[in-house]
One Martini backbone bead per residue (centre of mass of N, CA, C, O) as a GRO file, in nm:
protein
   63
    1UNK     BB    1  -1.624  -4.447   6.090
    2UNK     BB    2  -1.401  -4.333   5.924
    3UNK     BB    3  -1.167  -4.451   6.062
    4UNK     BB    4  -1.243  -4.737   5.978
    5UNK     BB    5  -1.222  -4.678   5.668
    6UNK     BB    6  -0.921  -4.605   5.686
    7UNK     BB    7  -0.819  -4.942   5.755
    8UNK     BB    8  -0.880  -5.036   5.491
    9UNK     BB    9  -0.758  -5.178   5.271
   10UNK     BB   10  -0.671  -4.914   5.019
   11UNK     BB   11  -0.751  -4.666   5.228
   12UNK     BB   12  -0.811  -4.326   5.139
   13UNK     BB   13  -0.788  -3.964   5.157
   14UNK     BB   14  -0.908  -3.718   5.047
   15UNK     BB   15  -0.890  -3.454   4.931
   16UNK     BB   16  -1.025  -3.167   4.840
   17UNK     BB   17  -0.969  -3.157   4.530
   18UNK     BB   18  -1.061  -3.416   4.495
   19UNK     BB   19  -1.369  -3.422   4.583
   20UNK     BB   20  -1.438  -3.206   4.346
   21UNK     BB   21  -1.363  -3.434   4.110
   22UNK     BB   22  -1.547  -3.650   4.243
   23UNK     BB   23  -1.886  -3.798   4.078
   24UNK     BB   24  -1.934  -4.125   4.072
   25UNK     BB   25  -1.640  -4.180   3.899
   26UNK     BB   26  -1.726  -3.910   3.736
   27UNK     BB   27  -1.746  -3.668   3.462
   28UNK     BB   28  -1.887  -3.393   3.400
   29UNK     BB   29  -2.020  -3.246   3.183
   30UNK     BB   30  -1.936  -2.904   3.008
   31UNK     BB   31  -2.269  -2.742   3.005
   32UNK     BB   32  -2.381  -2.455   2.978
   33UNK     BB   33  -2.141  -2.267   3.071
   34UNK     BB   34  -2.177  -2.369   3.372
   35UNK     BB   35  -2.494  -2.362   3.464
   36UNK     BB   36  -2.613  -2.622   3.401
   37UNK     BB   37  -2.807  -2.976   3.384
   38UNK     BB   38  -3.067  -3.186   3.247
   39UNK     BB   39  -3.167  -3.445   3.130
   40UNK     BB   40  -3.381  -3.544   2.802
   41UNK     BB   41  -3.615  -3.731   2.616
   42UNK     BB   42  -3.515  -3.624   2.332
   43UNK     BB   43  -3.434  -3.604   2.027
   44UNK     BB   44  -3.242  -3.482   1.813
   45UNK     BB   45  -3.355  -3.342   1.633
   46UNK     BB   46  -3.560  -3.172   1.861
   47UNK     BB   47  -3.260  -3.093   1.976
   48UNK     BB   48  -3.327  -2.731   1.989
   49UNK     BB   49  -3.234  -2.430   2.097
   50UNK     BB   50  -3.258  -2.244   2.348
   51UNK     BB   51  -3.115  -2.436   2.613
   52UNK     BB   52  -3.018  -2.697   2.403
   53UNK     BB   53  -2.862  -3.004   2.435
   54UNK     BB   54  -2.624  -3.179   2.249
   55UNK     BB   55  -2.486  -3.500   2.383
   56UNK     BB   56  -2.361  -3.793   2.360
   57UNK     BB   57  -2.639  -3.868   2.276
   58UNK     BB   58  -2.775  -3.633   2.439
   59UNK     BB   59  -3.032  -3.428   2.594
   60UNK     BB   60  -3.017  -3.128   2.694
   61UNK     BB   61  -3.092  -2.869   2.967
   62UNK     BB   62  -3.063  -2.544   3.061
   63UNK     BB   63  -2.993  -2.339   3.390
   0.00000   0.00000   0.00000
C-alpha cells in the first residue's frame, strides 16, 4: 500500500525526524515542562493552581 501512495503525485516520504515533528499538521505546544498535557473545559479565572496551565485561550491539566 506505501508503494502505491508513494507514486502518487506530489507524495513524498518523511525521514524519521520530519516524522517526528509532524502531528496532525500541527506542532503541540511545549506546556507542563514537556511532561504532557490535556485540555479541560475550566474558564480562564478557574484555570489555576499547581499542574494547571492556561495557554492560548485554553485550560490545560499537566500530567
Amino acid at each position: 500500500m506505501l508503494q502505491k501512495i508513494s507514486k502518487l503525485k506530489g507524495a513524498h516520504t518523511l525521514s524519521k525526524k520530519d516524522q517526528k515533528i509532524v502531528n496532525g499538521g500541527r506542532l503541540k505546544p511545549l506546556l507542563c515542562g514537556g511532561t504532557g498535557h490535556e485540555p479541560i473545559s475550566w474558564s480562564q479565572d478557574r484555570c489555576f493552581g499547581y499542574g494547571i496551565v492556561w495557554y492560548n485561550g485554553q485550560c490545560y491539566a499537566c500530567h
